[in-house]
Coordinates of C-alpha atoms in Angstrom, one line a residue:
Chain A
X1 CA 115.3 133.4 73.0
X2 CA 112.1 135.1 71.8
X3 CA 109.0 133.2 70.6
X4 CA 109.8 134.1 67.0
X5 CA 113.0 132.1 67.2
X6 CA 111.2 128.9 68.0
X7 CA 110.9 126.2 65.4
X8 CA 107.5 125.8 63.7
X9 CA 106.7 122.1 63.7
X10 CA 103.4 120.8 62.5
X11 CA 103.4 117.4 64.3
X12 CA 104.9 115.8 67.4
X13 CA 106.6 113.4 65.0
X14 CA 108.5 116.2 63.4
X15 CA 109.5 117.5 66.9
X16 CA 110.8 114.1 67.9
X17 CA 112.8 113.8 64.7
X18 CA 114.3 117.2 65.3
X19 CA 115.2 116.3 68.9
X20 CA 117.2 113.2 67.9
X21 CA 118.8 114.9 65.0
X22 CA 119.9 117.8 67.2
X23 CA 121.1 115.3 69.9
X24 CA 123.2 113.3 67.3
X25 CA 124.7 116.5 65.8
X26 CA 125.3 118.1 69.1
X27 CA 123.4 121.2 67.9
X28 CA 122.5 123.4 70.8
X29 CA 121.0 126.1 68.7
X30 CA 118.3 123.7 67.3
X31 CA 117.8 122.4 70.9
X32 CA 117.1 126.0 72.1
X33 CA 114.6 126.5 69.3
X34 CA 112.9 123.2 69.9
X35 CA 112.3 123.5 73.7
X36 CA 109.3 125.6 74.8
X37 CA 109.8 128.5 77.2
X38 CA 108.7 128.3 80.9
X39 CA 109.0 125.4 83.3
X40 CA 110.2 122.7 80.9
X41 CA 111.8 119.6 82.4
X42 CA 114.9 117.7 81.4
X43 CA 116.3 114.7 83.3
X44 CA 119.4 112.9 81.9
X45 CA 120.0 109.3 83.1
X46 CA 121.2 109.2 86.7
X47 CA 121.0 113.0 87.0
X48 CA 118.9 115.5 88.9
X49 CA 116.0 117.3 87.3
X50 CA 116.6 120.5 85.4
X51 CA 113.6 122.8 85.2
X52 CA 113.3 126.0 83.0
X53 CA 114.2 126.8 79.4
X54 CA 117.4 128.6 80.0
X55 CA 119.0 126.0 82.3
X56 CA 117.8 123.1 80.2
X57 CA 119.4 124.6 77.1
X58 CA 122.6 125.4 79.0
X59 CA 122.7 121.8 80.1
X60 CA 122.6 120.6 76.5
X61 CA 125.3 123.0 75.5
X62 CA 127.4 121.7 78.4
X63 CA 126.8 118.0 77.3
X64 CA 127.5 118.8 73.7
X65 CA 130.7 120.7 74.5
X66 CA 132.1 117.7 76.3
X67 CA 130.8 115.0 73.9
X68 CA 131.6 113.0 71.0
X69 CA 128.5 113.0 68.8
X70 CA 126.6 109.9 69.7
X71 CA 124.8 107.5 67.4
X72 CA 121.3 107.0 68.5
X73 CA 118.8 104.6 67.0
X74 CA 115.4 105.0 68.6
X75 CA 112.1 103.2 68.6
X76 CA 108.8 104.6 69.7
X77 CA 107.3 102.0 72.1
X78 CA 104.1 103.8 73.0
X79 CA 102.3 107.1 72.4
X80 CA 99.7 108.9 74.6
X81 CA 97.9 111.5 72.4
X82 CA 95.6 114.3 73.3
X83 CA 94.9 117.6 71.4
X84 CA 97.3 119.5 73.5
X85 CA 100.0 117.0 74.6
X86 CA 101.7 114.0 73.1
X87 CA 103.7 111.7 75.4
X88 CA 106.2 109.4 73.6
X89 CA 107.8 106.4 75.2
X90 CA 111.1 105.9 73.3
X91 CA 113.7 103.1 73.5
X92 CA 117.1 104.6 72.6
X93 CA 120.2 102.7 71.8
X94 CA 123.0 105.1 72.3
X95 CA 126.7 104.7 71.5
X96 CA 129.8 106.6 70.6
X97 CA 133.0 105.5 69.0
X98 CA 134.4 105.2 72.5
X99 CA 131.6 103.4 74.3
X100 CA 129.6 100.3 74.1
X101 CA 126.0 100.8 73.4
X102 CA 123.7 101.7 76.2
X103 CA 119.9 101.4 76.3
X104 CA 118.0 104.4 77.6
X105 CA 114.3 104.8 78.1
X106 CA 112.9 108.2 77.4
X107 CA 109.6 109.8 78.2
X108 CA 109.4 112.7 75.7
X109 CA 106.6 115.2 76.0
X110 CA 105.5 117.7 73.3
X111 CA 103.0 120.4 73.6
X112 CA 101.0 122.2 71.0
X113 CA 101.5 126.0 70.9
X114 CA 100.2 128.7 68.5
X115 CA 103.0 128.1 66.0
X116 CA 103.3 124.4 66.4
X117 CA 104.7 121.6 68.6
X118 CA 107.6 122.1 71.0
X119 CA 109.3 119.9 73.5
X120 CA 108.4 120.4 77.2
X121 CA 110.0 117.3 78.9
X122 CA 112.7 114.7 78.3
X123 CA 113.1 112.1 81.1
X124 CA 115.8 109.6 80.4
X125 CA 116.8 106.5 82.4
X126 CA 119.4 103.9 81.8
X127 CA 118.3 100.3 81.6
X128 CA 120.5 98.2 83.8
X129 CA 120.9 94.5 83.1
X130 CA 120.3 93.7 86.7
X131 CA 118.4 96.0 89.0
X132 CA 119.6 94.8 92.4
X133 CA 120.1 98.2 93.9
X134 CA 116.6 99.5 94.1
X135 CA 115.5 100.3 97.6
X136 CA 112.6 98.0 98.4
X137 CA 114.1 94.5 97.9
Chain B
X1 CA 89.4 94.5 86.3
X2 CA 86.2 96.2 85.0
X3 CA 85.7 99.9 84.8
X4 CA 83.4 99.8 87.7
X5 CA 86.1 98.6 90.0
X6 CA 88.3 101.7 89.3
X7 CA 88.7 104.4 91.9
X8 CA 86.7 107.6 91.5
X9 CA 89.1 110.4 92.1
X10 CA 88.1 114.0 91.6
X11 CA 91.6 115.5 91.2
X12 CA 95.1 114.5 90.1
X13 CA 96.2 115.4 93.6
X14 CA 94.0 112.8 95.0
X15 CA 95.3 110.2 92.5
X16 CA 98.9 111.1 93.5
X17 CA 98.2 110.7 97.2
X18 CA 96.5 107.3 96.6
X19 CA 99.5 106.2 94.5
X20 CA 102.1 106.9 97.3
X21 CA 99.8 105.5 100.0
X22 CA 99.4 102.3 98.0
X23 CA 103.1 102.2 97.4
X24 CA 104.0 102.6 101.1
X25 CA 101.4 100.1 102.2
X26 CA 102.3 97.6 99.4
X27 CA 98.6 97.5 98.4
X28 CA 98.3 96.0 95.0
X29 CA 94.5 96.0 95.0
X30 CA 94.5 99.8 95.3
X31 CA 97.2 100.0 92.6
X32 CA 95.0 97.9 90.3
X33 CA 92.1 100.3 90.8
X34 CA 94.2 103.4 90.4
X35 CA 95.8 102.5 87.0
X36 CA 93.8 103.1 83.9
X37 CA 93.2 100.2 81.4
X38 CA 95.0 100.1 78.1
X39 CA 98.6 101.0 77.2
X40 CA 99.6 102.4 80.5
X41 CA 103.4 102.7 81.2
X42 CA 105.5 101.9 84.2
X43 CA 109.2 102.2 84.5
X44 CA 111.0 101.4 87.7
X45 CA 114.5 102.8 88.3
X46 CA 117.0 101.0 86.1
X47 CA 114.4 98.7 84.7
X48 CA 112.8 98.1 81.3
X49 CA 109.4 99.6 80.4
X50 CA 106.3 97.7 81.2
X51 CA 103.3 98.6 79.1
X52 CA 99.6 97.5 79.7
X53 CA 97.4 97.5 82.7
X54 CA 97.6 93.7 83.5
X55 CA 101.4 93.5 83.4
X56 CA 101.9 96.8 85.2
X57 CA 99.7 95.6 88.1
X58 CA 101.4 92.2 88.1
X59 CA 104.8 94.0 88.4
X60 CA 103.6 96.0 91.4
X61 CA 102.3 92.7 93.0
X62 CA 105.7 91.2 92.4
X63 CA 107.5 94.2 93.9
X64 CA 105.2 94.2 97.0
X65 CA 105.5 90.5 97.5
X66 CA 109.3 90.8 97.8
X67 CA 109.4 94.1 99.6
X68 CA 109.6 95.6 103.1
X69 CA 107.1 98.5 103.0
X70 CA 109.1 101.6 102.1
X71 CA 108.9 105.0 103.7
X72 CA 108.5 107.6 101.0
X73 CA 108.5 111.3 101.4
X74 CA 107.8 113.1 98.2
X75 CA 107.8 116.7 96.9
X76 CA 106.1 117.9 93.7
X77 CA 108.8 119.8 91.9
X78 CA 106.7 120.8 88.8
X79 CA 103.3 120.3 87.3
X80 CA 102.1 120.5 83.7
X81 CA 98.4 120.9 83.6
X82 CA 95.8 120.5 80.8
X83 CA 92.1 119.6 80.9
X84 CA 92.8 116.0 80.0
X85 CA 96.3 115.3 81.4
X86 CA 98.4 116.3 84.4
X87 CA 102.1 115.6 84.5
X88 CA 103.8 115.7 87.9
X89 CA 107.5 115.8 88.4
X90 CA 108.1 114.3 91.8
X91 CA 111.2 114.0 94.0
X92 CA 111.0 110.9 96.1
X93 CA 113.1 110.0 99.1
X94 CA 112.7 106.3 99.5
X95 CA 114.0 104.1 102.4
X96 CA 113.2 100.9 104.2
X97 CA 114.5 99.7 107.5
X98 CA 117.2 97.8 105.7
X99 CA 118.4 100.4 103.3
X100 CA 119.9 103.9 103.2
X101 CA 117.6 106.5 101.6
X102 CA 117.7 106.8 97.9
X103 CA 116.5 109.7 95.8
X104 CA 114.2 108.9 92.9
X105 CA 112.8 111.3 90.3
X106 CA 109.4 110.3 89.0
X107 CA 107.4 111.6 86.1
X108 CA 103.8 110.7 87.1
X109 CA 101.0 111.2 84.6
X110 CA 97.3 111.2 85.3
X111 CA 94.4 111.3 82.8
X112 CA 90.8 112.4 83.2
X113 CA 88.2 109.7 82.5
X114 CA 84.4 109.8 82.8
X115 CA 84.6 108.8 86.4
X116 CA 87.6 110.7 87.5
X117 CA 91.4 110.8 87.3
X118 CA 93.5 107.6 86.9
X119 CA 97.2 106.9 86.6
X120 CA 98.6 106.2 83.1
X121 CA 102.4 106.5 83.6
X122 CA 105.1 106.3 86.3
X123 CA 108.7 106.7 85.1
X124 CA 111.1 106.5 87.9
X125 CA 114.9 107.1 87.8
X126 CA 117.5 106.9 90.5
X127 CA 119.6 110.1 91.1
X128 CA 123.2 109.0 91.3
X129 CA 125.8 111.2 93.1
X130 CA 128.1 111.1 90.1
X131 CA 126.9 110.3 86.7
X132 CA 130.2 109.2 85.0
X133 CA 128.7 106.3 83.1
X134 CA 126.5 108.1 80.6
X135 CA 127.4 107.4 77.1
X136 CA 128.5 110.6 75.5
X137 CA 131.3 111.8 77.8

């Protein structure tokens, strides 16, 4: 993956749209072109952190290979905006034909590079109805 | 909470140390002075997003009121650094006298203000041994 094969996206909004389109279509080529190089971070709900472009893209390929394309409706709940970084708090409703819908919270982070905005972090966590298991009850 | 009652922290490292000290000592006054005003974001593992200084601080007070002080050892796994924002990926090992240790991944975000660095996001998610429940198997 060279820089020239990255997407050229003018806004963080465009990057976010591309992310969810690629997710729903299980398109790992678009994912690879959306994620920046270097120490980018991806955390799927309940999973360990994955750090680095190559392993992040490989993890999406693995997910897509084993997946039924999900339906995702998403709502941006909050945005933190600076010239270089945009942090999006997104509420995702995720479902497949097989599963009941689940609600996932995502912190999505986009960074401005010379040729546009690319993704540098996706941190997802499942919203549980009751959170009795946390450690400091 | 007026601006003058905020902490004056010279680096994001200081802010991160203060965060975990306040967490371990169940100190909601320090938490209130560490978090910036406005649309700050806090997500505890498995929980919904809380947005806004007042409700975030109230949620910490509630947690601390019902908690045994936890022991937390933490390791910074990755840092994204710009002039205005620092994003820290932290691996937390959390335990209390009552509980077995749990591993939590946290995305912690700090922003530079006139008087120093304050916290603007904490997104925590529990690392599960097996992640069979995610929606797109």
